[in-house]
PDB file of N, CA, C and O in Angstrom, chain B, residues numbered from 101:
ATOM      1  N   UNK B 101       0.845  -1.178   0.000  1.00  0.00           N
ATOM      2  CA  UNK B 101       0.000   0.000   0.000  1.00  0.00           C
ATOM      3  C   UNK B 101       0.891   1.242   0.000  1.00  0.00           C
ATOM      4  O   UNK B 101       1.868   1.322   0.744  1.00  0.00           O
ATOM      5  N   UNK B 102       0.542   2.186  -0.831  1.00  0.00           N
ATOM      6  CA  UNK B 102       1.266   3.449  -0.921  1.00  0.00           C
ATOM      7  C   UNK B 102       0.663   4.423   0.099  1.00  0.00           C
ATOM      8  O   UNK B 102      -0.369   5.042  -0.156  1.00  0.00           O
ATOM      9  N   UNK B 103       1.320   4.547   1.251  1.00  0.00           N
ATOM     10  CA  UNK B 103       0.810   5.372   2.342  1.00  0.00           C
ATOM     11  C   UNK B 103       0.691   6.833   1.914  1.00  0.00           C
ATOM     12  O   UNK B 103      -0.300   7.491   2.231  1.00  0.00           O
ATOM     13  N   UNK B 104       1.688   7.341   1.201  1.00  0.00           N
ATOM     14  CA  UNK B 104       1.659   8.741   0.756  1.00  0.00           C
ATOM     15  C   UNK B 104       0.431   8.996  -0.130  1.00  0.00           C
ATOM     16  O   UNK B 104      -0.232  10.024   0.005  1.00  0.00           O
ATOM     17  N   UNK B 105       0.140   8.071  -1.020  1.00  0.00           N
ATOM     18  CA  UNK B 105      -1.033   8.219  -1.895  1.00  0.00           C
ATOM     19  C   UNK B 105      -2.325   8.199  -1.078  1.00  0.00           C
ATOM     20  O   UNK B 105      -3.255   8.949  -1.376  1.00  0.00           O
ATOM     21  N   UNK B 106      -2.389   7.357  -0.063  1.00  0.00           N
ATOM     22  CA  UNK B 106      -3.572   7.300   0.793  1.00  0.00           C
ATOM     23  C   UNK B 106      -3.727   8.595   1.591  1.00  0.00           C
ATOM     24  O   UNK B 106      -4.842   9.083   1.771  1.00  0.00           O
ATOM     25  N   UNK B 107      -2.613   9.150   2.070  1.00  0.00           N
ATOM     26  CA  UNK B 107      -2.668  10.428   2.782  1.00  0.00           C
ATOM     27  C   UNK B 107      -3.211  11.508   1.847  1.00  0.00           C
ATOM     28  O   UNK B 107      -4.087  12.283   2.231  1.00  0.00           O
ATOM     29  N   UNK B 108      -2.692  11.557   0.625  1.00  0.00           N
ATOM     30  CA  UNK B 108      -3.177  12.536  -0.355  1.00  0.00           C
ATOM     31  C   UNK B 108      -4.667  12.342  -0.640  1.00  0.00           C
ATOM     32  O   UNK B 108      -5.413  13.315  -0.748  1.00  0.00           O
ATOM     33  N   UNK B 109      -5.093  11.101  -0.760  1.00  0.00           N
ATOM     34  CA  UNK B 109      -6.499  10.798  -1.022  1.00  0.00           C
ATOM     35  C   UNK B 109      -7.384  11.291   0.118  1.00  0.00           C
ATOM     36  O   UNK B 109      -8.447  11.865  -0.121  1.00  0.00           O
ATOM     37  N   UNK B 110      -6.953  11.070   1.343  1.00  0.00           N
ATOM     38  CA  UNK B 110      -7.733  11.492   2.509  1.00  0.00           C
ATOM     39  C   UNK B 110      -7.768  13.018   2.609  1.00  0.00           C
ATOM     40  O   UNK B 110      -8.818  13.596   2.891  1.00  0.00           O
ATOM     41  N   UNK B 111      -6.632  13.670   2.380  1.00  0.00           N
ATOM     42  CA  UNK B 111      -6.587  15.138   2.408  1.00  0.00           C
ATOM     43  C   UNK B 111      -7.534  15.713   1.359  1.00  0.00           C
ATOM     44  O   UNK B 111      -8.281  16.648   1.645  1.00  0.00           O
ATOM     45  N   UNK B 112      -7.507  15.162   0.154  1.00  0.00           N
ATOM     46  CA  UNK B 112      -8.400  15.636  -0.906  1.00  0.00           C
ATOM     47  C   UNK B 112      -9.861  15.424  -0.545  1.00  0.00           C
ATOM     48  O   UNK B 112     -10.707  16.267  -0.842  1.00  0.00           O
ATOM     49  N   UNK B 113     -10.159  14.300   0.094  1.00  0.00           N
ATOM     50  CA  UNK B 113     -11.542  14.020   0.502  1.00  0.00           C
ATOM     51  C   UNK B 113     -11.986  15.004   1.584  1.00  0.00           C
ATOM     52  O   UNK B 113     -13.129  15.461   1.574  1.00  0.00           O
ATOM     53  N   UNK B 114     -11.097  15.330   2.507  1.00  0.00           N
ATOM     54  CA  UNK B 114     -11.424  16.300   3.554  1.00  0.00           C
ATOM     55  C   UNK B 114     -11.705  17.666   2.937  1.00  0.00           C
ATOM     56  O   UNK B 114     -12.649  18.346   3.340  1.00  0.00           O
ATOM     57  N   UNK B 115     -10.893  18.072   1.964  1.00  0.00           N
ATOM     58  CA  UNK B 115     -11.079  19.366   1.310  1.00  0.00           C
ATOM     59  C   UNK B 115     -12.369  19.404   0.497  1.00  0.00           C
ATOM     60  O   UNK B 115     -13.026  20.442   0.427  1.00  0.00           O
ATOM     61  N   UNK B 116     -12.734  18.290  -0.111  1.00  0.00           N
ATOM     62  CA  UNK B 116     -13.905  18.241  -0.990  1.00  0.00           C
ATOM     63  C   UNK B 116     -15.214  17.993  -0.239  1.00  0.00           C
ATOM     64  O   UNK B 116     -16.283  18.361  -0.727  1.00  0.00           O
ATOM     65  N   UNK B 117     -15.144  17.383   0.922  1.00  0.00           N
ATOM     66  CA  UNK B 117     -16.348  16.964   1.637  1.00  0.00           C
ATOM     67  C   UNK B 117     -16.281  17.419   3.098  1.00  0.00           C
ATOM     68  O   UNK B 117     -15.683  16.735   3.928  1.00  0.00           O
ATOM     69  N   UNK B 118     -16.889  18.569   3.419  1.00  0.00           N
ATOM     70  CA  UNK B 118     -16.841  19.077   4.794  1.00  0.00           C
ATOM     71  C   UNK B 118     -17.366  18.097   5.842  1.00  0.00           C
ATOM     72  O   UNK B 118     -16.867  18.076   6.967  1.00  0.00           O
ATOM     73  N   UNK B 119     -18.357  17.294   5.493  1.00  0.00           N
ATOM     74  CA  UNK B 119     -18.878  16.329   6.476  1.00  0.00           C
ATOM     75  C   UNK B 119     -17.831  15.256   6.775  1.00  0.00           C
ATOM     76  O   UNK B 119     -17.732  14.787   7.908  1.00  0.00           O
ATOM     77  N   UNK B 120     -17.053  14.868   5.768  1.00  0.00           N
ATOM     78  CA  UNK B 120     -15.970  13.915   6.021  1.00  0.00           C
ATOM     79  C   UNK B 120     -14.890  14.568   6.875  1.00  0.00           C
ATOM     80  O   UNK B 120     -14.290  13.913   7.728  1.00  0.00           O
ATOM     81  N   UNK B 121     -14.642  15.860   6.648  1.00  0.00           N
ATOM     82  CA  UNK B 121     -13.677  16.592   7.472  1.00  0.00           C
ATOM     83  C   UNK B 121     -14.081  16.584   8.938  1.00  0.00           C
ATOM     84  O   UNK B 121     -13.241  16.411   9.820  1.00  0.00           O
ATOM     85  N   UNK B 122     -15.373  16.772   9.195  1.00  0.00           N
ATOM     86  CA  UNK B 122     -15.879  16.716  10.573  1.00  0.00           C
ATOM     87  C   UNK B 122     -15.733  15.311  11.149  1.00  0.00           C
ATOM     88  O   UNK B 122     -15.366  15.138  12.311  1.00  0.00           O
ATOM     89  N   UNK B 123     -16.024  14.315  10.321  1.00  0.00           N
ATOM     90  CA  UNK B 123     -15.864  12.924  10.761  1.00  0.00           C
ATOM     91  C   UNK B 123     -14.407  12.640  11.119  1.00  0.00           C
ATOM     92  O   UNK B 123     -14.124  11.976  12.117  1.00  0.00           O
ATOM     93  N   UNK B 124     -13.476  13.152  10.292  1.00  0.00           N
ATOM     94  CA  UNK B 124     -12.053  12.958  10.564  1.00  0.00           C
ATOM     95  C   UNK B 124     -11.661  13.620  11.882  1.00  0.00           C
ATOM     96  O   UNK B 124     -10.870  13.057  12.639  1.00  0.00           O
ATOM     97  N   UNK B 125     -12.198  14.805  12.171  1.00  0.00           N
ATOM     98  CA  UNK B 125     -11.895  15.490  13.432  1.00  0.00           C
ATOM     99  C   UNK B 125     -12.403  14.691  14.626  1.00  0.00           C
ATOM    100  O   UNK B 125     -11.713  14.574  15.639  1.00  0.00           O
ATOM    101  N   UNK B 126     -13.611  14.140  14.507  1.00  0.00           N
ATOM    102  CA  UNK B 126     -14.238  13.425  15.623  1.00  0.00           C
ATOM    103  C   UNK B 126     -13.692  12.013  15.803  1.00  0.00           C
ATOM    104  O   UNK B 126     -13.506  11.553  16.930  1.00  0.00           O
ATOM    105  N   UNK B 127     -13.436  11.325  14.688  1.00  0.00           N
ATOM    106  CA  UNK B 127     -13.008   9.930  14.734  1.00  0.00           C
ATOM    107  C   UNK B 127     -12.010   9.673  13.607  1.00  0.00           C
ATOM    108  O   UNK B 127     -12.359   9.053  12.602  1.00  0.00           O
ATOM    109  N   UNK B 128     -10.771  10.145  13.764  1.00  0.00           N
ATOM    110  CA  UNK B 128      -9.809   9.999  12.666  1.00  0.00           C
ATOM    111  C   UNK B 128      -9.533   8.550  12.279  1.00  0.00           C
ATOM    112  O   UNK B 128      -9.370   8.251  11.096  1.00  0.00           O
ATOM    113  N   UNK B 129      -9.479   7.657  13.243  1.00  0.00           N
ATOM    114  CA  UNK B 129      -9.207   6.247  12.931  1.00  0.00           C
ATOM    115  C   UNK B 129     -10.321   5.682  12.063  1.00  0.00           C
ATOM    116  O   UNK B 129     -10.045   5.041  11.048  1.00  0.00           O
ATOM    117  N   UNK B 130     -11.562   5.905  12.439  1.00  0.00           N
ATOM    118  CA  UNK B 130     -12.696   5.406  11.665  1.00  0.00           C
ATOM    119  C   UNK B 130     -12.747   6.008  10.274  1.00  0.00           C
ATOM    120  O   UNK B 130     -13.043   5.315   9.301  1.00  0.00           O
ATOM    121  N   UNK B 131     -12.456   7.308  10.179  1.00  0.00           N
ATOM    122  CA  UNK B 131     -12.489   7.985   8.880  1.00  0.00           C
ATOM    123  C   UNK B 131     -11.415   7.435   7.949  1.00  0.00           C
ATOM    124  O   UNK B 131     -11.669   7.203   6.767  1.00  0.00           O
ATOM    125  N   UNK B 132     -10.218   7.229   8.484  1.00  0.00           N
ATOM    126  CA  UNK B 132      -9.120   6.696   7.667  1.00  0.00           C
ATOM    127  C   UNK B 132      -9.441   5.278   7.217  1.00  0.00           C
ATOM    128  O   UNK B 132      -9.256   4.942   6.047  1.00  0.00           O
ATOM    129  N   UNK B 133      -9.919   4.449   8.132  1.00  0.00           N
ATOM    130  CA  UNK B 133     -10.253   3.070   7.767  1.00  0.00           C
ATOM    131  C   UNK B 133     -11.370   3.024   6.737  1.00  0.00           C
ATOM    132  O   UNK B 133     -11.395   2.134   5.887  1.00  0.00           O
ATOM    133  N   UNK B 134     -12.293   3.974   6.806  1.00  0.00           N
ATOM    134  CA  UNK B 134     -13.389   4.044   5.838  1.00  0.00           C
ATOM    135  C   UNK B 134     -12.835   4.288   4.430  1.00  0.00           C
ATOM    136  O   UNK B 134     -13.288   3.665   3.469  1.00  0.00           O
ATOM    137  N   UNK B 135     -11.872   5.179   4.309  1.00  0.00           N
ATOM    138  CA  UNK B 135     -11.284   5.490   2.996  1.00  0.00           C
ATOM    139  C   UNK B 135     -10.396   4.350   2.522  1.00  0.00           C
ATOM    140  O   UNK B 135     -10.461   3.947   1.361  1.00  0.00           O
ATOM    141  N   UNK B 136      -9.574   3.834   3.416  1.00  0.00           N
ATOM    142  CA  UNK B 136      -8.624   2.778   3.041  1.00  0.00           C
ATOM    143  C   UNK B 136      -9.347   1.462   2.781  1.00  0.00           C
ATOM    144  O   UNK B 136      -8.964   0.694   1.899  1.00  0.00           O
ATOM    145  N   UNK B 137     -10.399   1.210   3.561  1.00  0.00           N
ATOM    146  CA  UNK B 137     -11.199   0.019   3.342  1.00  0.00           C
ATOM    147  C   UNK B 137     -10.726  -1.228   4.057  1.00  0.00           C
ATOM    148  O   UNK B 137     -11.295  -2.305   3.882  1.00  0.00           O
ATOM    149  N   UNK B 138      -9.681  -1.084   4.865  1.00  0.00           N
ATOM    150  CA  UNK B 138      -9.201  -2.239   5.635  1.00  0.00           C
ATOM    151  C   UNK B 138      -8.792  -1.775   7.029  1.00  0.00           C
ATOM    152  O   UNK B 138      -8.514  -0.597   7.253  1.00  0.00           O
ATOM    153  N   UNK B 139      -8.764  -2.712   7.945  1.00  0.00           N
ATOM    154  CA  UNK B 139      -8.326  -2.443   9.310  1.00  0.00           C
ATOM    155  C   UNK B 139      -6.809  -2.584   9.351  1.00  0.00           C
ATOM    156  O   UNK B 139      -6.267  -3.655   9.076  1.00  0.00           O
ATOM    157  N   UNK B 140      -6.138  -1.502   9.695  1.00  0.00           N
ATOM    158  CA  UNK B 140      -4.671  -1.508   9.736  1.00  0.00           C
ATOM    159  C   UNK B 140      -4.186  -1.496  11.180  1.00  0.00           C
ATOM    160  O   UNK B 140      -4.930  -1.107  12.080  1.00  0.00           O
ATOM    161  N   UNK B 141      -2.946  -1.919  11.408  1.00  0.00           N
ATOM    162  CA  UNK B 141      -2.380  -1.827  12.764  1.00  0.00           C
ATOM    163  C   UNK B 141      -2.356  -0.368  13.239  1.00  0.00           C
ATOM    164  O   UNK B 141      -2.250   0.560  12.437  1.00  0.00           O
ATOM    165  N   UNK B 142      -2.457  -0.191  14.549  1.00  0.00           N
ATOM    166  CA  UNK B 142      -2.525   1.150  15.128  1.00  0.00           C
ATOM    167  C   UNK B 142      -1.362   2.045  14.703  1.00  0.00           C
ATOM    168  O   UNK B 142      -1.561   3.230  14.433  1.00  0.00           O
ATOM    169  N   UNK B 143      -0.151   1.491  14.641  1.00  0.00           N
ATOM    170  CA  UNK B 143       1.004   2.330  14.284  1.00  0.00           C
ATOM    171  C   UNK B 143       0.895   2.849  12.854  1.00  0.00           C
ATOM    172  O   UNK B 143       1.301   3.976  12.572  1.00  0.00           O
ATOM    173  N   UNK B 144       0.357   2.045  11.961  1.00  0.00           N
ATOM    174  CA  UNK B 144       0.190   2.478  10.568  1.00  0.00           C
ATOM    175  C   UNK B 144      -0.911   3.533  10.477  1.00  0.00           C
ATOM    176  O   UNK B 144      -0.739   4.562   9.824  1.00  0.00           O
ATOM    177  N   UNK B 145      -2.033   3.275  11.131  1.00  0.00           N
ATOM    178  CA  UNK B 145      -3.147   4.239  11.140  1.00  0.00           C
ATOM    179  C   UNK B 145      -2.676   5.569  11.717  1.00  0.00           C
ATOM    180  O   UNK B 145      -2.967   6.627  11.158  1.00  0.00           O
ATOM    181  N   UNK B 146      -1.952   5.521  12.830  1.00  0.00           N
ATOM    182  CA  UNK B 146      -1.479   6.757  13.455  1.00  0.00           C
ATOM    183  C   UNK B 146      -0.516   7.515  12.551  1.00  0.00           C
ATOM    184  O   UNK B 146      -0.528   8.746  12.541  1.00  0.00           O
ATOM    185  N   UNK B 147       0.310   6.815  11.798  1.00  0.00           N
ATOM    186  CA  UNK B 147       1.203   7.481  10.841  1.00  0.00           C
ATOM    187  C   UNK B 147       0.404   8.162   9.737  1.00  0.00           C
ATOM    188  O   UNK B 147       0.741   9.271   9.320  1.00  0.00           O
ATOM    189  N   UNK B 148      -0.640   7.513   9.267  1.00  0.00           N
ATOM    190  CA  UNK B 148      -1.496   8.108   8.236  1.00  0.00           C
ATOM    191  C   UNK B 148      -2.192   9.350   8.796  1.00  0.00           C
ATOM    192  O   UNK B 148      -2.214  10.396   8.147  1.00  0.00           O
ATOM    193  N   UNK B 149      -2.753   9.236   9.983  1.00  0.00           N
ATOM    194  CA  UNK B 149      -3.444  10.368  10.614  1.00  0.00           C
ATOM    195  C   UNK B 149      -2.483  11.539  10.793  1.00  0.00           C
ATOM    196  O   UNK B 149      -2.833  12.678  10.486  1.00  0.00           O
ATOM    197  N   UNK B 150      -1.285  11.272  11.284  1.00  0.00           N
ATOM    198  CA  UNK B 150      -0.287  12.334  11.465  1.00  0.00           C
ATOM    199  C   UNK B 150       0.077  12.976  10.130  1.00  0.00           C
ATOM    200  O   UNK B 150       0.244  14.193  10.047  1.00  0.00           O
ATOM    201  N   UNK B 151       0.199  12.169   9.100  1.00  0.00           N
ATOM    202  CA  UNK B 151       0.515  12.688   7.767  1.00  0.00           C
ATOM    203  C   UNK B 151      -0.592  13.565   7.227  1.00  0.00           C
ATOM    204  O   UNK B 151      -0.323  14.602   6.620  1.00  0.00           O
ATOM    205  N   UNK B 152      -1.841  13.164   7.440  1.00  0.00           N
ATOM    206  CA  UNK B 152      -2.987  13.958   6.991  1.00  0.00           C
ATOM    207  C   UNK B 152      -3.018  15.285   7.737  1.00  0.00           C
ATOM    208  O   UNK B 152      -3.177  16.341   7.124  1.00  0.00           O
ATOM    209  N   UNK B 153      -2.867  15.237   9.055  1.00  0.00           N
ATOM    210  CA  UNK B 153      -2.887  16.470   9.859  1.00  0.00           C
ATOM    211  C   UNK B 153      -1.762  17.407   9.443  1.00  0.00           C
ATOM    212  O   UNK B 153      -1.963  18.620   9.377  1.00  0.00           O
ATOM    213  N   UNK B 154      -0.594  16.870   9.166  1.00  0.00           N
ATOM    214  CA  UNK B 154       0.542  17.695   8.744  1.00  0.00           C
ATOM    215  C   UNK B 154       0.260  18.363   7.401  1.00  0.00           C
ATOM    216  O   UNK B 154       0.532  19.552   7.230  1.00  0.00           O
ATOM    217  N   UNK B 155      -0.280  17.613   6.455  1.00  0.00           N
ATOM    218  CA  UNK B 155      -0.590  18.184   5.134  1.00  0.00           C
ATOM    219  C   UNK B 155      -1.662  19.254   5.228  1.00  0.00           C
ATOM    220  O   UNK B 155      -1.579  20.279   4.551  1.00  0.00           O
ATOM    221  N   UNK B 156      -2.658  19.027   6.055  1.00  0.00           N
ATOM    222  CA  UNK B 156      -3.721  20.019   6.218  1.00  0.00           C
ATOM    223  C   UNK B 156      -3.152  21.278   6.869  1.00  0.00           C
ATOM    224  O   UNK B 156      -3.475  22.390   6.451  1.00  0.00           O
ATOM    225  N   UNK B 157      -2.318  21.115   7.878  1.00  0.00           N
ATOM    226  CA  UNK B 157      -1.707  22.270   8.551  1.00  0.00           C
ATOM    227  C   UNK B 157      -0.830  23.048   7.594  1.00  0.00           C
ATOM    228  O   UNK B 157      -0.870  24.279   7.580  1.00  0.00           O
ATOM    229  N   UNK B 158      -0.034  22.350   6.793  1.00  0.00           N
ATOM    230  CA  UNK B 158       0.823  23.027   5.823  1.00  0.00           C
ATOM    231  C   UNK B 158      -0.011  23.761   4.787  1.00  0.00           C
ATOM    232  O   UNK B 158       0.351  24.859   4.365  1.00  0.00           O
ATOM    233  N   UNK B 159      -1.112  23.172   4.377  1.00  0.00           N
ATOM    234  CA  UNK B 159      -2.003  23.824   3.419  1.00  0.00           C
ATOM    235  C   UNK B 159      -2.608  25.090   3.987  1.00  0.00           C
ATOM    236  O   UNK B 159      -2.722  26.097   3.288  1.00  0.00           O
ATOM    237  N   UNK B 160      -3.001  25.043   5.267  1.00  0.00           N
ATOM    238  CA  UNK B 160      -3.557  26.229   5.922  1.00  0.00           C
ATOM    239  C   UNK B 160      -2.515  27.328   6.017  1.00  0.00           C
ATOM    240  O   UNK B 160      -2.818  28.498   5.786  1.00  0.00           O
ATOM    241  N   UNK B 161      -1.291  26.958   6.356  1.00  0.00           N
ATOM    242  CA  UNK B 161      -0.213  27.940   6.454  1.00  0.00           C
ATOM    243  C   UNK B 161       0.062  28.542   5.083  1.00  0.00           C
ATOM    244  O   UNK B 161       0.249  29.753   4.958  1.00  0.00           O
ATOM    245  N   UNK B 162       0.086  27.696   4.054  1.00  0.00           N
ATOM    246  CA  UNK B 162       0.324  28.182   2.689  1.00  0.00           C
ATOM    247  C   UNK B 162      -0.756  29.153   2.247  1.00  0.00           C
ATOM    248  O   UNK B 162      -0.465  30.163   1.607  1.00  0.00           O
ATOM    249  N   UNK B 163      -2.008  28.850   2.587  1.00  0.00           N
ATOM    250  CA  UNK B 163      -3.114  29.752   2.236  1.00  0.00           C
ATOM    251  C   UNK B 163      -2.957  31.092   2.940  1.00  0.00           C
ATOM    252  O   UNK B 163      -3.191  32.142   2.342  1.00  0.00           O
ATOM    253  N   UNK B 164      -2.560  31.059   4.211  1.00  0.00           N
ATOM    254  CA  UNK B 164      -2.400  32.298   4.973  1.00  0.00           C
ATOM    255  C   UNK B 164      -1.240  33.119   4.432  1.00  0.00           C
ATOM    256  O   UNK B 164      -1.348  34.339   4.304  1.00  0.00           O
ATOM    257  N   UNK B 165      -0.135  32.463   4.115  1.00  0.00           N
ATOM    258  CA  UNK B 165       1.016  33.176   3.551  1.00  0.00           C
ATOM    259  C   UNK B 165       0.666  33.732   2.180  1.00  0.00           C
ATOM    260  O   UNK B 165       1.021  34.867   1.859  1.00  0.00           O
ATOM    261  N   UNK B 166      -0.025  32.942   1.372  1.00  0.00           N
ATOM    262  CA  UNK B 166      -0.446  33.407   0.051  1.00  0.00           C
ATOM    263  C   UNK B 166      -1.350  34.621   0.153  1.00  0.00           C
ATOM    264  O   UNK B 166      -1.236  35.551  -0.645  1.00  0.00           O
ATOM    265  N   UNK B 167      -2.241  34.619   1.122  1.00  0.00           N
ATOM    266  CA  UNK B 167      -3.128  35.756   1.343  1.00  0.00           C
ATOM    267  C   UNK B 167      -2.355  36.987   1.776  1.00  0.00           C
ATOM    268  O   UNK B 167      -2.673  38.105   1.372  1.00  0.00           O
ATOM    269  N   UNK B 168      -1.334  36.777   2.604  1.00  0.00           N
ATOM    270  CA  UNK B 168      -0.512  37.880   3.074  1.00  0.00           C
ATOM    271  C   UNK B 168       0.254  38.517   1.919  1.00  0.00           C
ATOM    272  O   UNK B 168       0.247  39.737   1.751  1.00  0.00           O
ATOM    273  N   UNK B 169       0.909  37.681   1.134  1.00  0.00           N
ATOM    274  CA  UNK B 169       1.725  38.205   0.037  1.00  0.00           C
ATOM    275  C   UNK B 169       0.905  38.544  -1.191  1.00  0.00           C
ATOM    276  O   UNK B 169       1.370  39.272  -2.068  1.00  0.00           O
ATOM    277  N   UNK B 170      -0.301  38.028  -1.262  1.00  0.00           N
ATOM    278  CA  UNK B 170      -1.174  38.357  -2.402  1.00  0.00           C
ATOM    279  C   UNK B 170      -1.547  39.824  -2.423  1.00  0.00           C
ATOM    280  O   UNK B 170      -1.920  40.355  -3.469  1.00  0.00           O
ATOM    281  N   UNK B 171      -1.451  40.485  -1.283  1.00  0.00           N
ATOM    282  CA  UNK B 171      -1.778  41.909  -1.216  1.00  0.00           C
ATOM    283  C   UNK B 171      -0.665  42.808  -1.737  1.00  0.00           C
ATOM    284  O   UNK B 171      -0.864  44.012  -1.892  1.00  0.00           O
ATOM    285  N   UNK B 172       0.496  42.239  -2.007  1.00  0.00           N
ATOM    286  CA  UNK B 172       1.648  43.020  -2.465  1.00  0.00           C
ATOM    287  C   UNK B 172       1.882  42.828  -3.945  1.00  0.00           C
ATOM    288  O   UNK B 172       2.900  42.273  -4.357  1.00  0.00           O
ATOM    289  N   UNK B 173       0.957  43.277  -4.726  1.00  0.00           N
ATOM    290  CA  UNK B 173       1.100  43.131  -6.184  1.00  0.00           C
ATOM    291  C   UNK B 173       1.799  44.338  -6.761  1.00  0.00           C
ATOM    292  O   UNK B 173       1.671  45.453  -6.256  1.00  0.00           O
ATOM    293  N   UNK B 174       2.538  44.101  -7.826  1.00  0.00           N
ATOM    294  CA  UNK B 174       3.240  45.211  -8.503  1.00  0.00           C
ATOM    295  C   UNK B 174       2.298  46.015  -9.318  1.00  0.00           C
ATOM    296  O   UNK B 174       2.707  46.985  -9.957  1.00  0.00           O
TER     297      UNK B 174
END
C-alpha cells in the first residue's frame, strides 16, 4: 500500500467533503479506515493520521502566507 497516496487521497476528501472533514476530526481512525477500506495496525493508522494532519496544517499555512503576500502586487 502506498501510504503517501492514501494520505493525499484522505486530504483531498477532507477538502472536498466538509462532512468527512468533521468525521475525521471526531473519529480519525474510523475515517481513515473508511477510505482505506481495511483495518490496519494502530502504528500504521497513526502514521497516516499524522501525515494527513501535517498536510492540512501546511495547506492552511500556505493559504495564509499566500493571502498575506497576495496583497503586495506590482
